[in-house]
CSV table of C-alpha atoms in Angstrom, one decimal:
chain,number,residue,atom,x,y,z
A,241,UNK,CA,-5.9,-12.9,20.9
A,242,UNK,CA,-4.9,-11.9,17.5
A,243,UNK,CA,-6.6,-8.0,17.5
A,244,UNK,CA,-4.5,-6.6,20.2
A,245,UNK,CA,-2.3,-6.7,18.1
A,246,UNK,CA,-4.0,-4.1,16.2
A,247,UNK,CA,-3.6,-1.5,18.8
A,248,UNK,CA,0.5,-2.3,19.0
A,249,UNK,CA,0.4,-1.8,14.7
A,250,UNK,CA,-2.0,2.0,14.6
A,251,UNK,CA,-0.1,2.9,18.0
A,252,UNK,CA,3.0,2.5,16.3
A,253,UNK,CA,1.7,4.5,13.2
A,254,UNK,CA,0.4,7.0,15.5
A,255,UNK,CA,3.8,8.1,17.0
A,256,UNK,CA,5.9,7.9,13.7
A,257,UNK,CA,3.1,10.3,12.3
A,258,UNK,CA,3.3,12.2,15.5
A,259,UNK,CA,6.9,12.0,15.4
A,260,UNK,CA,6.6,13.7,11.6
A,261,UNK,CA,4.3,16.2,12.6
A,262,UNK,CA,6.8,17.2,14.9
A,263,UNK,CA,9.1,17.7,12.5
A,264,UNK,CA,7.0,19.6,10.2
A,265,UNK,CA,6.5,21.9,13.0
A,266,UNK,CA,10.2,22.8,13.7
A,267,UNK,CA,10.6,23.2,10.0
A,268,UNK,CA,8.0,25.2,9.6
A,269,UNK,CA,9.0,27.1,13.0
A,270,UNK,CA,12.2,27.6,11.2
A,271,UNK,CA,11.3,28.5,7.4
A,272,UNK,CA,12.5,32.1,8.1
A,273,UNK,CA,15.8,31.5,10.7
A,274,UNK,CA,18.8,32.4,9.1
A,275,UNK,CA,21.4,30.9,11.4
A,276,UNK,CA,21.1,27.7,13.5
A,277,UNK,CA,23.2,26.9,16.6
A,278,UNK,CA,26.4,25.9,14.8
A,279,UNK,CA,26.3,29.6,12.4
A,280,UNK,CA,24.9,28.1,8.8
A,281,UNK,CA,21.3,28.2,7.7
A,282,UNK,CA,18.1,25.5,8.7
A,283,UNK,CA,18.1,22.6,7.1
A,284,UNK,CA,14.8,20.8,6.6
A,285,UNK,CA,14.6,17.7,8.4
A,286,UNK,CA,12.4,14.6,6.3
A,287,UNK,CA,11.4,11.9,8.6
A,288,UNK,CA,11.9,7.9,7.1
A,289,UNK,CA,9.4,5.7,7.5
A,290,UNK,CA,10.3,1.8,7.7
A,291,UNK,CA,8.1,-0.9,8.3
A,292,UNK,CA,8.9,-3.2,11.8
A,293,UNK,CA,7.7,-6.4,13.0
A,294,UNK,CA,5.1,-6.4,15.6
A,295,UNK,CA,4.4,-9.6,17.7
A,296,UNK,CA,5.3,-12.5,16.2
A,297,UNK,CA,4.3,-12.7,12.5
A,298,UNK,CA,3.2,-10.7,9.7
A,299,UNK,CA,1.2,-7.6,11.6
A,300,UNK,CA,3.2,-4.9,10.7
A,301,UNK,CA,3.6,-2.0,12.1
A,302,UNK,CA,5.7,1.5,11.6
A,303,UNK,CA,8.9,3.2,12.8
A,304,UNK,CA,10.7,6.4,12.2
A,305,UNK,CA,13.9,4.6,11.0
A,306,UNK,CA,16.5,8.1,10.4
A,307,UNK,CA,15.7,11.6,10.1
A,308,UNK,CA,17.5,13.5,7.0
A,309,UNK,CA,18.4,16.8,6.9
A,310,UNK,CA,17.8,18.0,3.3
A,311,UNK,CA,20.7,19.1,0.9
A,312,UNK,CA,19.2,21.7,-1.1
A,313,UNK,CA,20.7,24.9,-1.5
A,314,UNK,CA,19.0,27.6,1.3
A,315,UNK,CA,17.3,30.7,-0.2
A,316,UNK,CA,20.0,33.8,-0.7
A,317,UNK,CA,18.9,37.4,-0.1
A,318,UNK,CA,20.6,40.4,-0.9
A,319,UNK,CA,20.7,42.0,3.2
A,320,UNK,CA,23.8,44.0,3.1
A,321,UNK,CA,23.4,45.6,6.6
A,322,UNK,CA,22.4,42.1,8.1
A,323,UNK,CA,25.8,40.8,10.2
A,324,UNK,CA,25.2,37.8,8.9
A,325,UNK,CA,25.9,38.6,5.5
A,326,UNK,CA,28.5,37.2,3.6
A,327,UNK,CA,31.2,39.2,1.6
A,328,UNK,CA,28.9,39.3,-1.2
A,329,UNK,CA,26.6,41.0,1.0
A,330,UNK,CA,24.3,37.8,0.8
A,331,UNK,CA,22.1,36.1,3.6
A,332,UNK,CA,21.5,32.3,3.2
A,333,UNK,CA,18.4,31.4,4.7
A,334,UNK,CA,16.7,28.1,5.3
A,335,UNK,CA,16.1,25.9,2.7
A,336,UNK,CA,12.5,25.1,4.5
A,337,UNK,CA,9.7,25.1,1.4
A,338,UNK,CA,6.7,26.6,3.3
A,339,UNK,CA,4.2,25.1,0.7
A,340,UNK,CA,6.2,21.0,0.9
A,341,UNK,CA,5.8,21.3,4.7
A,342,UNK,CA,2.2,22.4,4.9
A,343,UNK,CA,1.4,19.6,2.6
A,344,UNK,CA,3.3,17.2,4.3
A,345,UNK,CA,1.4,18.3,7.6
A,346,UNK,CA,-1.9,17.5,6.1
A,347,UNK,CA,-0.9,14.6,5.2
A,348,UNK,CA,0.7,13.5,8.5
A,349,UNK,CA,-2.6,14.7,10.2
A,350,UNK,CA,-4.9,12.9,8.3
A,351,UNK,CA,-3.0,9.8,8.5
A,352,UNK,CA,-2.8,10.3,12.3
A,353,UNK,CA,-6.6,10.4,12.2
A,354,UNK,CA,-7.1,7.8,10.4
A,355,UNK,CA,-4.9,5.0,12.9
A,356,UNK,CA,-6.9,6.4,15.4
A,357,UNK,CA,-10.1,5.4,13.4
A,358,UNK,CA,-8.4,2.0,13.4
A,359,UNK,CA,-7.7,2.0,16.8
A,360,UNK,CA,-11.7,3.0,18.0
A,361,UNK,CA,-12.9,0.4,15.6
A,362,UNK,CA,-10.8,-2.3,17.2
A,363,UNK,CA,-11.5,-1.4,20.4
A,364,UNK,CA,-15.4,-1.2,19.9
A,365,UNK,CA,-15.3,-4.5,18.0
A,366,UNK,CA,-13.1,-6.7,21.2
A,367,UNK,CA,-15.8,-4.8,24.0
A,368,UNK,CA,-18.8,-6.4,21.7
A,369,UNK,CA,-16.6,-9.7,21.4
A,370,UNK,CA,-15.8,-9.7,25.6
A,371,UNK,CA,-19.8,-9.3,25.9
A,372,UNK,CA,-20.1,-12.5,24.3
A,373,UNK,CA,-22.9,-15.3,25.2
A,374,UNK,CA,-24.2,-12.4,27.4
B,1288,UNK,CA,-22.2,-35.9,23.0
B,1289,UNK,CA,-20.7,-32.2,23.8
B,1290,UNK,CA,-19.1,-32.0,20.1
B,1291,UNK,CA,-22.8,-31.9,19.1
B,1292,UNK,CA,-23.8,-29.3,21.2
B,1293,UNK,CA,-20.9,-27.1,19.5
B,1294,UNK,CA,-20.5,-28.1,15.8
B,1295,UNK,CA,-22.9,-25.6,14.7
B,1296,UNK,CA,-20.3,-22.7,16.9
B,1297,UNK,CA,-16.9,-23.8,15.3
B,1298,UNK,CA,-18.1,-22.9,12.1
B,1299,UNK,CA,-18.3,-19.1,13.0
B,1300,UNK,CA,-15.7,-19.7,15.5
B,1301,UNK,CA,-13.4,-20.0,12.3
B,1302,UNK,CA,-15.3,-17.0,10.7
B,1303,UNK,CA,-14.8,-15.0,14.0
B,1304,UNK,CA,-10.9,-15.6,14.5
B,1305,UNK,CA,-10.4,-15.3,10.2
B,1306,UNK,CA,-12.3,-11.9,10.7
B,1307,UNK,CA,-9.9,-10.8,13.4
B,1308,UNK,CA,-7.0,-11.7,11.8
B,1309,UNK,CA,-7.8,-10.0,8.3
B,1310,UNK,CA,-8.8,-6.8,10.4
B,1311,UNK,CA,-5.4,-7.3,11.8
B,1312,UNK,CA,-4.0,-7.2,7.9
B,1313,UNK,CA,-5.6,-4.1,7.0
B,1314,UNK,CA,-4.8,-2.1,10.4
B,1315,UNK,CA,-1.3,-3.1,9.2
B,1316,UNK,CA,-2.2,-1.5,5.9
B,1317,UNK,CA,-3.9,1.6,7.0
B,1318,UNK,CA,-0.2,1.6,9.3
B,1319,UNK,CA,1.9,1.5,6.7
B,1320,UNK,CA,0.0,4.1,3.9
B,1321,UNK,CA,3.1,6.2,4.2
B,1322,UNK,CA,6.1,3.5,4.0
B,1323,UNK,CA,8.5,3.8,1.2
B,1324,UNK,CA,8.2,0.2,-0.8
B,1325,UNK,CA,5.3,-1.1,1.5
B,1326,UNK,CA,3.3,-3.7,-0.5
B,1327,UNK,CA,0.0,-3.6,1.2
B,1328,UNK,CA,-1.5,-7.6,2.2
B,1329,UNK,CA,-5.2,-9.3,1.9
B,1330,UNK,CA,-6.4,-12.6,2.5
B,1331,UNK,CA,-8.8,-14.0,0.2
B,1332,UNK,CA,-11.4,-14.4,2.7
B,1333,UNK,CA,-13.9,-17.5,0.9
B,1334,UNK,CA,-10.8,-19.8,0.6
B,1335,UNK,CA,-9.3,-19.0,3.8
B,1336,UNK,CA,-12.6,-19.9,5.1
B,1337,UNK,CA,-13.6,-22.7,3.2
B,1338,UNK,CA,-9.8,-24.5,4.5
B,1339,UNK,CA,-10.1,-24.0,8.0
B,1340,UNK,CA,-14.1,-25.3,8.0
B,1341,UNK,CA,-13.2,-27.9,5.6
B,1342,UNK,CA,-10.0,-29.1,7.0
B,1343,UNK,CA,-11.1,-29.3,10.6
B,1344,UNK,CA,-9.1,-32.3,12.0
B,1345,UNK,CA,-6.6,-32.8,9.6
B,1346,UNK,CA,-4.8,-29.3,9.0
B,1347,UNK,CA,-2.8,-31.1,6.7
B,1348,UNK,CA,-2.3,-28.5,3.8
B,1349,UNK,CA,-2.2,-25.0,6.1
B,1350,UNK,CA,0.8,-24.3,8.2
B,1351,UNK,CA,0.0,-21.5,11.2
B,1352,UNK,CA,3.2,-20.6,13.0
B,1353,UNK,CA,6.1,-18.9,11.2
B,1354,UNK,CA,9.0,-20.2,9.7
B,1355,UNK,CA,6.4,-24.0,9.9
B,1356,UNK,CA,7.6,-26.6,7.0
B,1357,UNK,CA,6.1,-29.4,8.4
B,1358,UNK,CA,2.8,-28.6,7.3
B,1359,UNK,CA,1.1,-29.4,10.4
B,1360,UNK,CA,-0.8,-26.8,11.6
B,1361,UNK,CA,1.8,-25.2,13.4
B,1362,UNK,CA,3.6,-28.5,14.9
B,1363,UNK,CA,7.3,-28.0,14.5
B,1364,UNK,CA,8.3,-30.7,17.4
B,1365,UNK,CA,6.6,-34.4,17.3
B,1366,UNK,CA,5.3,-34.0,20.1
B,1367,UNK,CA,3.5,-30.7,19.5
B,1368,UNK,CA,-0.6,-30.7,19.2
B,1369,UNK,CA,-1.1,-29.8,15.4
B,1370,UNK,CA,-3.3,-26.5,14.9
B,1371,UNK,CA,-7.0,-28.0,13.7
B,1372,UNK,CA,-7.4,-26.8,10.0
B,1373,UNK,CA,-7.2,-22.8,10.9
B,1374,UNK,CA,-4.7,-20.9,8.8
B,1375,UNK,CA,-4.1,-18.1,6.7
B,1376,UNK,CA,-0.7,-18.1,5.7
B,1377,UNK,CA,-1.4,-19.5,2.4
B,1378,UNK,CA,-4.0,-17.8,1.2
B,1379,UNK,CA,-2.7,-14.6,1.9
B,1380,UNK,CA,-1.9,-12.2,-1.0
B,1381,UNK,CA,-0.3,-9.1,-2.0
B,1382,UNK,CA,-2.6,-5.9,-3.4
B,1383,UNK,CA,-1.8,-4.6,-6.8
B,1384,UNK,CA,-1.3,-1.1,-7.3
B,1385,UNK,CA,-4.6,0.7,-8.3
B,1386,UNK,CA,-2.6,4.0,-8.9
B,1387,UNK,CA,1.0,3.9,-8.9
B,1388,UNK,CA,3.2,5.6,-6.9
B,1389,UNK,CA,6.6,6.4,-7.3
B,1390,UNK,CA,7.8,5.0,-3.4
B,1391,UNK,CA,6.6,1.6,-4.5
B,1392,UNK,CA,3.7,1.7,-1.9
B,1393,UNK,CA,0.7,-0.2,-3.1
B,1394,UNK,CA,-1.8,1.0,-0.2
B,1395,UNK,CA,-5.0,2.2,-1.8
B,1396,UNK,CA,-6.4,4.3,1.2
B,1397,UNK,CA,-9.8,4.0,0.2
B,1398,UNK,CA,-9.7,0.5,-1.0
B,1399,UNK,CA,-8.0,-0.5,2.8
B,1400,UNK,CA,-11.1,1.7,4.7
B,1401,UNK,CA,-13.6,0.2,2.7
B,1402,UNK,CA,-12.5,-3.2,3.5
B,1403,UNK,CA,-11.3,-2.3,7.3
B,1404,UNK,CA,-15.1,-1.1,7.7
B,1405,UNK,CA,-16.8,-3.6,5.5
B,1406,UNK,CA,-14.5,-6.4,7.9
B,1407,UNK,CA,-15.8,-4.9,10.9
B,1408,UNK,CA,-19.1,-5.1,10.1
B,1409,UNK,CA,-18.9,-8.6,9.0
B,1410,UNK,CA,-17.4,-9.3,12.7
B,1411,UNK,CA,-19.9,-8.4,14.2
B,1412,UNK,CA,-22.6,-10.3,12.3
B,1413,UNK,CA,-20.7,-13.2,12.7
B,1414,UNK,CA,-20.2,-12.3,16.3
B,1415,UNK,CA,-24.2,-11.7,16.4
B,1416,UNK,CA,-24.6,-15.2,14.6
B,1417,UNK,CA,-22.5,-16.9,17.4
B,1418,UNK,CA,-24.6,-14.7,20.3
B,1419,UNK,CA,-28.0,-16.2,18.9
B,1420,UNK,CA,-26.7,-19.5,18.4
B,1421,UNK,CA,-25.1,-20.0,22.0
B,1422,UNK,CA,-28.8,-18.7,23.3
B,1423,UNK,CA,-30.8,-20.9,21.3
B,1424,UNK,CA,-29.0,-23.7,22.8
B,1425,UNK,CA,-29.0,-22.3,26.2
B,1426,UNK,CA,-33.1,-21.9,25.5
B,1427,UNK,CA,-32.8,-26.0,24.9
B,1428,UNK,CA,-31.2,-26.6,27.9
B,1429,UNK,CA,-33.1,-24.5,29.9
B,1430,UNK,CA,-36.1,-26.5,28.8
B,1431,UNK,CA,-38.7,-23.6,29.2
């Protein structure tokens, strides 16, 4: 029956946004670290969406395909007294853009919320089609 | 004797499964609103409609399985059962870009809403339109 599909194509949209949300988070956990684990500054992670094949034909749904770690240059503060300073006396923070990530958040949420609108719809409409000739 | 008993259901029998399958469409859509170079998908629903009721039987211009050349309903082996008339494969088009965006994804969120809610309404009249029909012939039957 061709609309279960439909819960394989918004679940599959649900945990790519999910999966982008979570990202958003650790960026934004991170917009003021100064070092990571290997010594340098964040870098803000993008997720990449890709479309994928669900079932047979043309129902497509959604997958994370890479995660990038951005390339722009990280914020540089004048912190003499901080150890992590360089010889300049400057700090390199993360290169995390508070205001990109926040948007990017909204955005993940509300298209979270919408697969899930999907998702009820579908489900309401097969219970009404299983009740059938009743 | 039976086929006259159900005529009247295949009609929206072919409405109910076309329904489902462009609700299926548009949840891909509504999926993909974030995809870099997604081109979002719609069936024109009338035509799609009018060649499965019409072409009932013969199937001969719709092909329903993928990767299907023959063009015969879905039989790719000779000895395969040919799909009766229901397709969408060729009447299925792609959305042009109401705003433009610079990822090259043509999904119109409001445009794919309206239509996923205005679809699901329509499924369930036809659903609604089956219901009544299948009771006023159990009503015949029954006789009272």
């Amino acid at each position: 029956m061709s609309m279960f599909s439909i819960f394989n194509v918004s679940s599959s949209a649900v945990s790519a946004q999910a999966q982008r949300l979570n990202v958003v988070a650790s960026n934004l956990a991170n917009v003021d670290a100064v070092a990571g684990p290997d010594g340098k500054a964040y870098k803000a992670r993008q997720v990449v969406f890709q479309t994928q094949a669900v079932g047979n034909d043309r129902a497509a749904g959604v997958k994370v395909s890479a995660i990038q770690e951005s390339d722009t240059p990280g914020r540089r503060v004048h912190e003499p007294s901080n150890p992590l300073a360089d010889a300049e006396g400057y700090v390199t923070h993360s290169n995390v853009n508070a205001v990109e990530e926040m948007v990017n958040m909204i955005s993940a949420s509300r298209s979270y919320q919408n697969n899930v609108e999907v998702m009820n719809t579908a489900k309401s409409l097969l219970l009404k089609t299983l009740q059938m000739g009743q | 004797m039976l086929d006259k008993l159900t005529n009247g259901l295949d009609f929206q029998g072919h409405a109910l499964l076309l329904r489902a399958e462009r609700q299926r469409l548009l949840a891909s859509n509504i999926a993909n609103a974030d995809t870099p170079g997604y081109v979002a998908r719609d069936m024109k629903f009338a035509e799609a409609l009018t060649a499965a009721a019409g072409g009932s039987g013969s199937g001969s211009t719709l092909s329903a399985s993928q990767g299907d050349s023959t063009g015969r309903g879905g039989a790719s082996q000779a000895g395969h059962i040919p799909l009766s008339g229901f397709s969408e494969r060729s009447t299925l088009g792609y959305a042009v870009q109401t705003q433009p965006a610079l990822d090259n994804n043509s999904v119109d969120m409001d445009r794919e809403r309206a239509a996923f809610m205005d679809n699901a309404v329509r499924y369930e009249a036809t659903l609604r339109f089956l219901n009544g029909k299948a009771k006023t012939m159990l009503s015949a039957i029954q006789g009272q």
